[in-house]
Coordinates of C-alpha atoms and ligand atoms in Angstrom, one line a residue:
X1 CA 3.4 1.2 0.6
X2 CA 0.3 2.4 2.2
X3 CA -2.0 4.8 0.1
X4 CA -4.0 7.7 1.2
X5 CA -6.3 10.0 -0.1
X6 CA -8.5 13.0 1.5
X7 CA -11.4 15.2 -0.5
X8 CA -13.2 18.6 0.0
X9 CA -16.0 19.0 -2.2
X10 CA -19.9 18.8 -2.7
X11 CA -20.0 14.9 -3.1
X12 CA -20.7 12.3 -0.8
X13 CA -16.9 12.7 0.5
X14 CA -17.2 8.3 1.8
X15 CA -17.6 7.2 -1.5
X16 CA -15.2 9.4 -3.1
X17 CA -12.7 8.3 -0.4
X18 CA -13.3 4.4 -1.1
X19 CA -13.4 4.9 -4.5
X20 CA -9.9 6.8 -4.4
X21 CA -8.5 3.8 -2.0
X22 CA -9.4 0.8 -4.1
X23 CA -7.0 2.4 -6.8
X24 CA -4.8 2.3 -4.8
X25 CA -5.3 -0.7 -2.5
X26 CA -1.8 -1.7 -4.8
X27 CA 0.3 -0.1 -2.3
X28 CA -0.7 -2.0 0.8
X29 CA -4.3 -3.8 2.2
X30 CA -3.8 -4.9 5.6
X31 CA -6.2 -2.3 6.9
X32 CA -8.3 0.5 5.8
X33 CA -9.9 3.2 6.9
X34 CA -11.6 6.6 6.7
X35 CA -12.2 10.0 8.4
X36 CA -15.2 12.2 7.5
X37 CA -16.5 15.3 9.1
X38 CA -20.1 14.4 9.6
X39 CA -22.0 17.5 10.8
X40 CA -19.1 19.4 11.9
X41 CA -17.8 16.4 14.1
X42 CA -15.1 14.0 13.1
X43 CA -16.7 10.4 12.4
X44 CA -14.1 7.7 11.7
X45 CA -14.5 3.9 10.4
X46 CA -11.8 1.4 9.9
X47 CA -11.0 -2.2 9.5
X48 CA -8.5 -5.1 9.1
X49 CA -7.8 -6.4 6.1
X50 CA -9.3 -5.4 2.6
X51 CA -11.2 -2.6 1.7
X52 CA -14.7 -4.7 1.5
X53 CA -14.1 -5.7 4.8
X54 CA -14.5 -1.9 5.7
X55 CA -17.2 -1.9 3.5
X56 CA -18.9 -4.4 5.5
X57 CA -18.0 -2.7 8.5
X58 CA -19.6 0.7 7.4
X59 CA -23.0 -1.5 6.4
X60 CA -22.8 -3.2 9.9
X61 CA -22.3 -0.2 12.2
X62 CA -23.2 3.1 10.4
X63 CA -21.3 4.9 6.9
X64 CA -19.9 8.5 7.7
X65 CA -21.7 11.2 5.7
X66 CA -20.5 14.2 4.7
X67 CA -18.0 15.8 2.0
X68 CA -15.0 16.4 3.4
X69 CA -12.5 13.8 4.9
X70 CA -9.5 11.4 4.5
X71 CA -8.9 8.0 3.8
X72 CA -6.0 5.2 4.1
X73 CA -5.3 1.8 2.9
X74 CA -2.3 0.1 4.8
X75 CA 1.1 -1.7 4.6
X76 CA 1.7 -2.4 8.0
X77 CA 5.1 -1.2 9.3
X78 CA 4.9 -0.4 13.1
X79 CA 2.4 -2.5 14.7
X80 CA 0.6 -5.5 13.3
X81 CA -2.2 -5.2 10.8
X82 CA -5.3 -5.0 13.4
X83 CA -8.3 -2.9 13.9
X84 CA -6.7 -0.5 16.2
X85 CA -3.2 0.0 14.7
X86 CA -5.5 0.8 11.5
X87 CA -5.3 4.6 10.2
X88 CA -7.0 7.0 10.7
X89 CA -5.2 8.0 13.8
X90 CA -6.6 10.5 16.0
X91 CA -4.7 12.7 18.8
X92 CA -7.3 14.3 20.2
X93 CA -8.1 17.2 17.9
X94 CA -5.8 16.1 15.2
X95 CA -6.8 13.3 13.2
X96 CA -4.1 11.9 10.5
X97 CA -3.6 9.3 7.7
X98 CA 0.2 8.4 7.0
X99 CA 2.2 6.4 4.2
X100 CA 6.1 6.1 5.4
X101 CA 8.0 5.4 8.7
X102 CA 9.0 8.2 11.3
X103 CA 12.1 6.8 12.4
X104 CA 12.3 8.7 15.7
X105 CA 8.8 7.8 16.8
X106 CA 10.3 6.2 19.7
X107 CA 12.1 8.9 21.2
X108 CA 8.9 11.2 20.5
X109 CA 6.5 8.8 22.2
X110 CA 8.5 8.9 25.3
X111 CA 8.8 12.5 25.5
X112 CA 5.1 12.6 25.2
X113 CA 4.6 10.0 27.6
X114 CA 6.7 11.9 29.6
X115 CA 4.4 15.0 29.4
X116 CA 1.1 12.9 30.1
X117 CA 0.1 11.8 26.7
X118 CA -1.1 8.5 26.4
X119 CA -1.4 6.0 23.1
X120 CA -4.3 3.6 22.0
X121 CA -1.7 1.6 19.2
X122 CA 1.5 0.4 18.7
X123 CA 2.1 2.7 15.4
X124 CA 4.4 5.4 14.8
X125 CA 1.4 7.3 13.0
X126 CA -0.4 7.5 16.3
X127 CA 2.6 9.6 17.7
X128 CA 2.4 12.0 15.2
X129 CA -1.3 12.8 15.5
X130 CA -0.5 13.0 19.3
X131 CA 2.7 15.5 18.8
X132 CA 0.1 17.3 16.5
X133 CA -2.3 17.7 18.9
X134 CA 0.2 18.6 21.6
X135 CA 1.4 21.3 19.6
X136 CA -1.7 22.4 18.5
X137 CA -2.1 26.2 18.7
X138 CA -5.1 27.0 16.7
X139 CA -3.1 27.5 13.4
X140 CA -2.9 24.3 11.6
X141 CA -0.2 25.9 9.1
X142 CA 2.3 26.7 11.8
X143 CA 1.3 23.2 13.8
X144 CA 2.3 21.1 10.9
X145 CA 5.4 23.2 9.9
X146 CA 7.1 23.5 13.5
X147 CA 5.9 19.1 14.1
X148 CA 7.5 18.4 10.7
X149 CA 11.0 19.8 12.1
X150 CA 11.0 17.3 15.0
X151 CA 10.2 14.5 12.2
X152 CA 12.8 11.9 11.0
X153 CA 12.1 9.8 8.3
X154 CA 9.7 9.4 5.3
X155 CA 6.1 10.5 5.3
X156 CA 3.1 11.5 3.3
X157 CA 0.5 13.0 5.9
X158 CA -3.5 13.8 5.1
X159 CA -4.3 15.9 8.1
X160 CA -8.1 17.0 9.8
X161 CA -8.4 18.9 12.6
X162 CA -11.7 19.2 14.5
X163 CA -12.0 23.1 14.6
X164 CA -11.5 23.5 10.8
X165 CA -14.3 21.4 9.2
X166 CA -14.2 23.1 6.0
X167 CA -10.1 22.1 5.4
X168 CA -8.0 18.8 4.3
X169 CA -4.4 19.6 4.8
X170 CA -1.3 17.0 3.6
X171 CA 2.3 17.4 4.3
X172 CA 5.3 15.2 2.7
X173 CA 8.6 14.2 3.2
X174 CA 10.3 11.6 1.0
X175 CA 6.8 9.7 0.0
X176 CA 4.9 10.5 -2.6
X177 CA 1.7 12.9 -2.9
X178 CA -0.3 15.0 -5.3
X179 CA -3.0 17.6 -4.6
X180 CA -5.8 17.2 -7.6
X181 CA -7.4 20.8 -8.7
X182 CA -11.3 19.9 -9.6
X183 CA -14.3 22.3 -9.9
X184 CA -15.2 23.3 -6.5
X185 CA -13.9 20.2 -5.1
X186 CA -9.9 19.2 -4.5
X187 CA -8.2 16.1 -3.4
X188 CA -5.0 14.4 -2.0
X189 CA -3.6 11.1 -3.2
X190 CA -0.4 9.2 -2.8
X191 CA -0.8 8.5 -6.5
X192 CA -2.8 9.6 -9.7
X193 CA -5.0 6.6 -10.4
X194 CA -7.1 7.8 -6.8
X195 CA -8.3 11.1 -8.7
X196 CA -8.1 9.9 -12.2
X197 CA -12.1 9.6 -12.4
X198 CA -12.4 13.4 -10.6
X199 CA -9.7 15.8 -12.7
X200 CA -6.5 15.1 -14.6
X201 CA -5.1 18.1 -12.9
X202 CA -2.8 18.1 -9.9
X203 CA -0.2 19.4 -8.1
X204 CA 2.9 17.6 -7.5
X205 CA 4.1 18.5 -3.6
X206 CA 7.5 18.6 -2.7
X207 CA 9.8 17.8 0.2
X208 CA 8.0 19.7 3.1
X209 CA 5.4 21.5 1.3
X210 CA 2.0 21.9 3.2
X211 CA -0.9 22.0 1.2
X212 CA -4.3 23.3 2.6
X213 CA -7.5 22.4 0.5
X214 CA -10.8 23.9 0.6
X215 CA -13.6 23.9 -1.5
X216 CA -12.4 27.4 -3.3
X217 CA -8.7 25.6 -4.2
X218 CA -5.6 24.2 -3.0
X219 CA -3.3 26.4 -1.5
X220 CA 0.5 25.6 -0.9
X221 CA 3.1 26.8 1.4
X222 CA 6.4 25.5 2.3
X223 CA 8.2 24.3 5.0
X224 CA 8.2 27.8 6.8
X225 CA 4.4 28.4 6.2
X226 CA 5.1 30.6 3.2
X227 CA 3.3 30.5 0.2
X228 CA 4.3 28.6 -2.8
X229 CA 3.4 28.9 -6.8
X230 CA 3.2 26.0 -8.7
X231 CA 3.3 24.7 -11.9
X232 CA -0.4 22.4 -12.5
X233 CA 0.5 19.1 -13.9
X234 CA -1.7 17.3 -16.2
X235 CA -1.7 13.5 -16.0
X236 CA -2.2 11.6 -19.5
X237 CA -3.4 8.4 -18.2
X238 CA -6.6 7.0 -19.7
X239 CA -9.4 6.5 -17.1
X240 CA -9.4 3.1 -18.9
X241 CA -6.2 2.3 -17.9
X242 CA -7.5 1.7 -14.1
X243 CA -10.3 -0.4 -15.5
X244 CA -10.2 -4.3 -15.5
X245 CA -12.3 -3.6 -19.2
X246 CA -13.7 -7.1 -18.9
X247 CA -10.3 -8.8 -17.5
X248 CA -11.0 -11.3 -14.5
X249 CA -7.5 -9.7 -12.9
X250 CA -5.5 -6.7 -13.6
X251 CA -2.9 -8.9 -14.2
X252 CA -3.9 -10.5 -16.7
X253 CA -5.1 -7.5 -18.1
X254 CA -1.8 -5.8 -17.8
X255 CA -0.2 -8.8 -19.8
X256 CA -2.3 -8.2 -22.6
X257 CA -1.5 -4.5 -22.5
X258 CA 2.6 -5.4 -23.3
X259 CA 2.6 -5.5 -26.9
X260 CA 0.9 -2.1 -27.3
X261 CA 3.1 -0.9 -24.3
X262 CA 6.3 -2.0 -26.1
X263 CA 5.2 0.2 -29.4
X264 CA 4.1 2.8 -27.3
X265 CA 7.7 3.1 -25.4
X266 CA 10.2 2.3 -28.4
X267 CA 8.4 4.0 -31.0
X268 CA 9.1 8.1 -29.8
X269 CA 13.0 6.5 -29.5
X270 CA 13.3 5.3 -33.0
X271 CA 14.1 7.3 -35.7
X272 CA 15.2 6.3 -39.3
X273 CA 15.3 2.8 -38.3
X274 CA 17.9 3.8 -35.1
X275 CA 17.7 4.5 -31.4
X276 CA 17.3 8.1 -30.7
X277 CA 17.7 8.9 -27.3
X278 CA 18.5 12.3 -27.2
X279 CA 15.4 13.5 -25.5
X280 CA 16.3 11.9 -22.9
X281 CA 19.9 13.6 -22.7
X282 CA 21.1 10.6 -24.0
X283 CA 23.6 11.3 -27.5
X284 CA 26.5 8.6 -28.7
X285 CA 29.0 11.6 -27.4
X286 CA 27.7 10.4 -23.9
X287 CA 27.5 7.0 -24.2
X288 CA 31.1 6.9 -25.6
X289 CA 32.3 8.8 -22.1
X290 CA 31.5 5.8 -19.6
X291 CA 34.0 2.6 -18.5
X292 CA 31.5 0.9 -16.8
X293 CA 27.5 0.5 -16.5
X294 CA 26.0 -0.2 -13.1
X295 CA 22.5 -1.3 -13.0
X296 CA 20.5 -1.1 -9.3
X297 CA 17.3 -1.9 -8.7
X298 CA 15.0 -3.9 -6.5
X299 CA 12.7 -6.9 -7.3
X300 CA 11.7 -7.4 -11.2
X301 CA 13.1 -4.0 -12.1
X302 CA 16.5 -5.9 -10.9
X303 CA 15.5 -8.9 -13.0
X304 CA 15.2 -6.2 -16.1
X305 CA 18.6 -4.7 -15.4
X306 CA 20.2 -8.2 -15.4
X307 CA 19.1 -9.0 -18.9
X308 CA 20.1 -5.6 -19.8
X309 CA 23.9 -6.4 -18.4
X310 CA 23.8 -9.6 -20.8
X311 CA 22.9 -7.6 -23.8
X312 CA 25.1 -4.5 -23.0
X313 CA 28.0 -6.7 -22.3
X314 CA 27.3 -9.1 -25.5
X315 CA 26.7 -5.9 -28.1
X316 CA 28.9 -3.0 -26.6
X317 CA 31.1 -4.6 -24.5
X318 CA 31.3 -2.3 -21.4
X319 CA 31.1 -4.1 -18.2
X320 CA 28.0 -4.1 -16.5
X321 CA 27.5 -4.9 -12.7
X322 CA 23.8 -5.6 -11.2
X323 CA 23.1 -4.4 -7.7
X324 CA 20.3 -4.8 -5.6
X325 CA 19.6 -1.2 -4.8
X326 CA 19.5 -2.4 -1.0
X327 CA 23.0 -3.8 -0.9
X328 CA 24.5 -1.1 -3.2
X329 CA 24.0 1.3 -0.9
X330 CA 25.4 -0.1 2.1
X331 CA 28.3 -1.7 0.5
X332 CA 30.8 1.0 -0.2
X333 CA 30.3 0.7 -3.8
X334 CA 33.4 1.0 -6.1
X335 CA 31.4 3.5 -8.4
X336 CA 32.9 7.2 -9.2
X337 CA 33.4 9.6 -12.1
X338 CA 33.3 8.2 -15.2
X339 CA 30.6 5.5 -14.5
X340 CA 26.8 5.5 -15.6
X341 CA 24.4 4.1 -13.3
X342 CA 21.0 3.1 -13.8
X343 CA 18.6 2.9 -11.9
X344 CA 15.1 1.0 -12.9
X345 CA 12.0 2.0 -11.0
X346 CA 8.5 1.2 -12.3
X347 CA 7.3 3.5 -9.3
X348 CA 10.0 5.9 -9.0
X349 CA 9.8 6.1 -5.5
X350 CA 11.2 2.9 -4.2
X351 CA 13.2 4.0 -1.1
X352 CA 16.4 2.1 -1.8
X353 CA 16.5 2.5 -5.6
X354 CA 16.4 6.5 -4.6
X355 CA 18.8 6.5 -2.1
X356 CA 21.2 3.7 -4.2
X357 CA 20.8 6.9 -7.0
X358 CA 21.5 9.5 -4.2
X359 CA 24.8 7.8 -3.5
X360 CA 25.4 7.1 -7.0
X361 CA 25.6 11.0 -7.6
X362 CA 27.2 11.8 -4.3
X363 CA 30.0 9.5 -5.5
X364 CA 30.7 11.5 -9.6
X365 CA 28.6 8.6 -11.4
X366 CA 26.5 10.2 -14.0
X367 CA 22.9 8.9 -12.9
X368 CA 20.4 7.5 -15.8
X369 CA 16.4 6.5 -14.6
X370 CA 14.4 3.9 -16.2
X371 CA 11.0 5.0 -14.7
X372 CA 7.3 4.3 -15.7
X373 CA 5.5 6.6 -13.1
X374 CA 5.7 10.1 -14.4
X375 CA 7.5 12.9 -11.9
X376 CA 8.5 10.7 -9.4
X377 CA 11.3 11.4 -7.3
X378 CA 13.9 9.0 -9.0
X379 CA 12.8 10.7 -11.9
X380 CA 13.2 14.0 -10.9
X381 CA 16.3 13.3 -9.3
X382 CA 18.5 11.7 -11.9
X383 CA 20.8 13.5 -14.6
X384 CA 19.2 11.2 -17.7
X385 CA 16.1 9.7 -17.8
X386 CA 14.1 7.2 -19.9
X387 CA 10.4 7.1 -19.1
X388 CA 9.1 3.7 -19.7
X389 CA 5.2 4.1 -20.8
X390 CA 3.4 1.1 -19.7
X391 CA 0.6 3.1 -18.5
X392 CA -0.5 2.9 -14.3
X393 CA 0.6 -0.9 -13.7
X394 CA -2.2 -1.9 -10.8
X395 CA -1.5 -5.9 -10.2
X396 CA 1.1 -5.4 -7.7
X397 CA 3.1 -8.5 -9.9
X398 CA 4.3 -6.4 -11.9
X399 CA 4.4 -7.8 -15.9
X400 CA 4.3 -5.1 -18.4
X401 CA 6.6 -2.7 -16.6
X402 CA 9.1 -5.6 -17.0
X403 CA 8.7 -5.9 -20.4
X404 CA 9.2 -1.8 -21.0
X405 CA 11.7 -1.5 -19.0
X406 CA 13.9 -4.4 -21.0
X407 CA 12.5 -3.0 -24.2
X408 CA 14.3 0.2 -22.9
X409 CA 17.5 -1.7 -22.4
X410 CA 17.7 -3.2 -25.3
X411 CA 17.1 0.0 -27.1
X412 CA 20.3 1.7 -24.7
X413 CA 22.4 -1.7 -25.7
X414 CA 21.7 -1.1 -29.4
X415 CA 22.7 2.7 -29.4
X416 CA 25.4 2.5 -27.2
X417 CA 27.1 -0.8 -29.3
X418 CA 26.8 2.1 -31.9
X419 CA 28.3 4.7 -30.1
X420 CA 31.5 2.7 -29.1
X421 CA 32.0 1.4 -32.7
X422 CA 31.4 -2.7 -32.0
X423 CA 28.2 -2.6 -34.3
X424 CA 27.3 -0.7 -37.6
X425 CA 24.4 1.3 -38.4
X426 CA 23.1 -1.8 -40.3
X427 CA 23.4 -4.3 -37.7
X428 CA 21.8 -1.7 -35.2
X429 CA 18.8 -1.2 -37.8
X430 CA 18.7 -5.1 -37.9
X431 CA 18.3 -5.1 -33.6
X432 CA 15.8 -2.2 -33.8
X433 CA 13.7 -4.0 -36.7
X434 CA 13.6 -7.1 -34.6
X435 CA 12.8 -5.2 -31.3
X436 CA 9.8 -3.5 -33.3
X437 CA 8.6 -7.1 -34.1
X438 CA 8.5 -8.2 -31.0
X439 CA 5.0 -7.3 -30.2
X440 CA 3.4 -9.4 -32.6
X441 CA 5.3 -12.6 -31.1
X442 CA 4.1 -11.7 -27.9
X443 CA 0.4 -11.0 -29.4
X444 CA 0.8 -14.6 -31.0
X445 CA 1.6 -16.3 -27.5
X446 CA -1.4 -14.4 -26.1
X447 CA -4.1 -15.7 -28.5
X448 CA -3.2 -19.1 -27.1
X449 CA -3.3 -20.0 -23.5
X450 CA -4.5 -23.5 -23.6
X451 CA -0.9 -24.5 -22.8
X452 CA 0.2 -22.5 -20.3
X453 CA -3.1 -23.2 -18.4
X454 CA -2.0 -27.3 -18.5
X455 CA 1.4 -26.7 -17.3
X456 CA -0.5 -24.5 -14.5
X457 CA -2.4 -27.0 -13.4
X458 CA 0.6 -29.3 -13.0
X459 CA 2.0 -27.1 -10.4
X460 CA -0.4 -26.5 -8.0
X461 CA 0.0 -29.3 -5.7
X462 CA 3.8 -28.7 -5.7
X463 CA 5.4 -27.4 -2.4
X464 CA 8.5 -26.0 -4.6
X465 CA 10.1 -25.9 -7.9
X466 CA 12.9 -25.0 -9.5
X467 CA 13.7 -22.9 -12.9
X468 CA 17.2 -23.1 -14.7
X469 CA 18.4 -21.8 -17.4
X470 CA 21.6 -20.5 -19.0
X471 CA 22.5 -17.2 -20.1
X472 CA 19.8 -14.8 -21.1
X473 CA 17.4 -17.7 -20.1
X474 CA 19.0 -17.9 -16.6
X475 CA 18.1 -13.8 -16.6
X476 CA 14.9 -14.5 -17.7
X477 CA 14.5 -17.5 -15.2
X478 CA 14.3 -15.1 -12.2
X479 CA 11.9 -13.4 -13.2
X480 CA 9.7 -16.5 -14.5
X481 CA 10.7 -17.8 -10.6
X482 CA 9.7 -14.3 -8.7
X483 CA 6.6 -14.2 -10.7
X484 CA 5.7 -17.5 -9.2
X485 CA 6.5 -17.1 -6.2
X486 CA 5.0 -13.6 -5.5
X487 CA 1.1 -14.8 -6.6
X488 CA 0.9 -18.4 -6.0
X489 CA 3.0 -18.6 -2.9
X490 CA 4.5 -21.9 -4.1
X491 CA 8.3 -21.9 -3.7
X492 CA 10.9 -21.5 -5.8
X493 CA 14.4 -20.5 -6.9
X494 CA 15.9 -20.1 -10.6
X495 CA 19.2 -21.4 -10.7
X496 CA 22.1 -21.2 -13.4
X497 CA 21.4 -24.5 -15.0
X498 CA 25.2 -25.4 -14.7
X499 CA 25.6 -24.9 -11.7
X500 CA 22.4 -26.8 -10.3
X501 CA 24.9 -30.0 -9.7
X502 CA 27.3 -27.9 -7.3
X503 CA 24.4 -28.2 -4.4
X504 CA 21.1 -28.0 -5.2
X505 CA 20.4 -31.0 -7.5
X506 CA 20.5 -32.7 -4.0
X507 CA 17.0 -31.3 -3.7
X508 CA 15.5 -32.6 -6.8
X509 CA 12.9 -35.5 -6.1
X510 CA 9.7 -36.3 -8.2
X511 CA 8.0 -33.6 -6.0
X512 CA 10.0 -30.9 -7.4
X513 CA 9.4 -30.0 -10.8
X514 CA 12.1 -28.1 -12.8
X515 CA 10.8 -25.2 -15.7
X516 CA 13.6 -25.1 -17.7
X517 CA 14.5 -22.4 -20.3
X518 CA 16.2 -23.2 -23.3
X519 CA 16.0 -20.5 -26.1
X520 CA 19.5 -19.5 -26.6
X521 CA 20.9 -21.5 -29.6
X522 CA 24.6 -21.8 -28.4
X523 CA 24.0 -22.6 -25.2
X524 CA 20.9 -25.5 -25.8
X525 CA 22.7 -28.7 -26.0
X526 CA 24.5 -27.6 -22.5
X527 CA 20.8 -26.9 -21.1
X528 CA 19.5 -29.9 -22.4
X529 CA 22.5 -32.1 -20.7
X530 CA 21.6 -30.4 -17.4
X531 CA 17.6 -31.3 -17.5
X532 CA 18.7 -34.6 -18.6
X533 CA 20.5 -34.7 -14.8
X534 CA 17.4 -33.7 -13.1
X535 CA 15.2 -36.1 -14.9
X536 CA 17.6 -38.6 -13.9
X537 CA 17.0 -38.1 -10.4
X538 CA 13.1 -38.2 -10.9
X539 CA 12.1 -34.4 -11.4
X540 CA 8.8 -33.6 -13.7
X541 CA 10.6 -31.5 -16.4
X542 CA 8.7 -28.6 -18.4
X543 CA 10.5 -26.9 -21.0
X544 CA 10.2 -23.8 -22.7
X545 CA 11.7 -23.9 -25.9
X546 CA 10.9 -23.0 -29.3
X547 CA 8.3 -25.0 -31.4
X548 CA 10.7 -25.6 -33.7
X549 CA 13.6 -27.3 -31.6
X550 CA 13.9 -31.1 -31.6
X551 CA 14.0 -32.6 -28.1
X552 CA 14.2 -36.0 -26.9
X553 CA 11.0 -36.7 -25.9
X554 CA 12.1 -38.4 -23.0
X555 CA 13.9 -35.7 -21.6
X556 CA 10.8 -34.0 -20.8
X557 CA 7.7 -34.3 -19.5
X558 CA 5.8 -30.9 -20.6
X559 CA 7.2 -28.4 -23.3
X560 CA 5.6 -24.9 -24.0
X561 CA 6.5 -24.0 -27.7
X562 CA 7.7 -20.7 -28.4
X563 CA 7.7 -18.5 -31.5
X564 CA 11.0 -18.3 -33.8
X565 CA 12.6 -15.0 -33.0
X566 CA 16.0 -14.2 -32.9
X567 CA 18.3 -15.2 -29.5
X568 CA 19.2 -11.8 -28.1
X569 CA 15.5 -11.0 -28.3
X570 CA 14.1 -14.2 -27.0
X571 CA 13.8 -12.7 -23.4
X572 CA 11.1 -10.6 -24.6
X573 CA 9.0 -13.3 -25.9
X574 CA 9.7 -16.2 -23.9
X575 CA 8.7 -13.8 -20.4
X576 CA 5.2 -14.0 -21.5
X577 CA 4.4 -17.7 -20.8
X578 CA 5.9 -17.6 -17.6
X579 CA 4.3 -14.7 -16.6
X580 CA 0.8 -16.7 -17.7
X581 CA 2.1 -19.8 -15.8
X582 CA 2.6 -17.7 -12.6
X583 CA -0.9 -16.1 -13.1
X584 CA -3.1 -19.6 -14.1
X585 CA -1.0 -21.3 -11.2
X586 CA -2.4 -18.1 -8.6
X587 CA -6.2 -18.1 -10.4
X588 CA -6.0 -21.9 -9.7
X589 CA -4.8 -22.2 -6.2
X590 CA -8.0 -19.3 -5.6
X591 CA -5.4 -16.6 -4.5
X592 CA -5.9 -13.0 -4.6
X593 CA -4.1 -12.4 -7.9
X594 CA -3.6 -8.5 -7.9
X595 CA -3.1 -8.5 -4.0
X596 CA -1.0 -11.2 -3.2
X597 CA -0.5 -11.2 0.8
X598 CA 2.5 -9.5 2.7
X599 CA 3.4 -7.2 -0.4
X600 CA 2.6 -3.8 -1.7
X601 CA 3.7 -2.5 -5.3
X602 CA 5.3 0.9 -4.4
X603 CA 8.2 0.5 -1.7
X604 CA 8.7 3.3 -0.5
X605 CA 10.4 2.6 3.1
X606 CA 13.9 0.9 4.1
Ligands
G6P1 C1 8.2 -4.1 -4.7 C2 7.0 -4.5 -5.8 C3 7.9 -5.5 -7.2 C4 8.6 -4.3 -7.7 C5 10.0 -3.2 -6.9 C6 10.5 -2.4 -7.3 O1 8.9 -5.0 -3.7 O2 6.5 -5.4 -5.2 O3 6.9 -5.8 -8.1 O4 9.4 -5.1 -8.3 O5 9.3 -3.3 -5.6 O6 9.5 -1.6 -7.3 P1 10.1 -0.1 -8.5 O7 8.4 0.4 -8.2 O8 11.4 0.1 -8.0 O9 10.3 -1.1 -9.7

């Protein structure tokens, strides 16, 4: 959470920083700020709220002008969102921006106060700025190197020293940070999109590495100040991927990108009609060695894992547990040698997922990461790795990343089922062909949005609603419910349809709409019975089912008609109207769809 940028070059630094921050706002948007060397002096501008507030603030109060500086967009951890708690923070001669949490900031603060240092803000970040200043001996690298030895927690820092107006310094521990390399200009950023308009070349900073950026280049040192040689990486993302390209919101654009994202993700992993995950380190022999699978993830990624559990258990008959990473890491999990732990993460940087993966490794399990962000920590540390190729996902509410996560879970389940002899090659080919057909059905849904718009318009006055389903429909409902909650701010829960009567049905009134998903043929009549139970208690029922299904019209108020598709792969099709219902409900409520309140896309704190 929090996005940081830094620039050294010949362009107007404020423009570059603001542009970079606009690409990182998905990481947090409680406040924003920049610090720029103007005529050799550090000028700071910051404002509570979105980046546009900072723009307005600078219009009124003056815009720093210069060619070297740092910037920040914040997701508040220590200290409420306010002007004074906004970054950059200055500690005298040192000004910094920070992403992460300094866990021992209180002790450090007490120590500095005892030495006569005073503070302006409530943040842990100011403690680092003041500590750097307290230690500063004229050598930035030595000061940074000594200071980080005292820091506990996670951080990516962009640092400028008042007496070094030609350089930007950076260091990281856990929180992601790259150093972009241009021609006569160089950058730091929390993520590639922030620099993509200027350069594709970058260094991925490792744990406790210190970067020094000047116009002449980027120099990297280890934690003890010794120079380090690093491989220059090249981003293969298209600049267009980080623009809205005519769509009103990134979320809508990303929903539309799903058919392409599926094809790009699965095509390289299919050979002669069968899954082939060898380049990811997964062979039939490897797959035969696992007695049990655990999926560990957070948020939407965990929901993708839940779909995976149903599919793997059904096809391969290998037991799968799904855990929320923040629970898994502290529950003394029953994991060990012979187990496979699959960690799913769009960003590859989610603190709890990363910690859960490290724990699983330490317990002797093999780890497989399913990750979207190239070179991210989870991707680098896993034993086996399947990259999803969704491209950058900018909207905070995840859509295309979820889609490709489940596409990979299907491919993995097919190969595992083949490996353990639960299906033969003919069946595996049939399933792969179906998976390859999903993009066409999704594209069909994207052609007609009137039905979902109408459903969304019927939801905007609701205070609360329920999603119900059974089996894979239940797994899918979890994601539909989360999507609605995240961006429409309407409370919703997903429930296993058969469980409703054991308590939650008492909530049903005419003011609580119920969205029922019934795509699983064997369970459809059971779900319809549950629908009738809620209908009888006054609920307004919206049913998502196949167009070809004959359903008693008395049992439902509104229907969303899906194209016909195989039951097993239906979640990939049926999630699209659920995403669109959440999207249009949010739009109709006038919410900020791409940046819902209180959320951040990449959660690098516990
Ligand atoms: C945050 C995001 C969610 C995301 C979750 C896990 O909470 O707002 O959309 O699903 O983190 O993120 P990851 O990057 O690990 O998939």
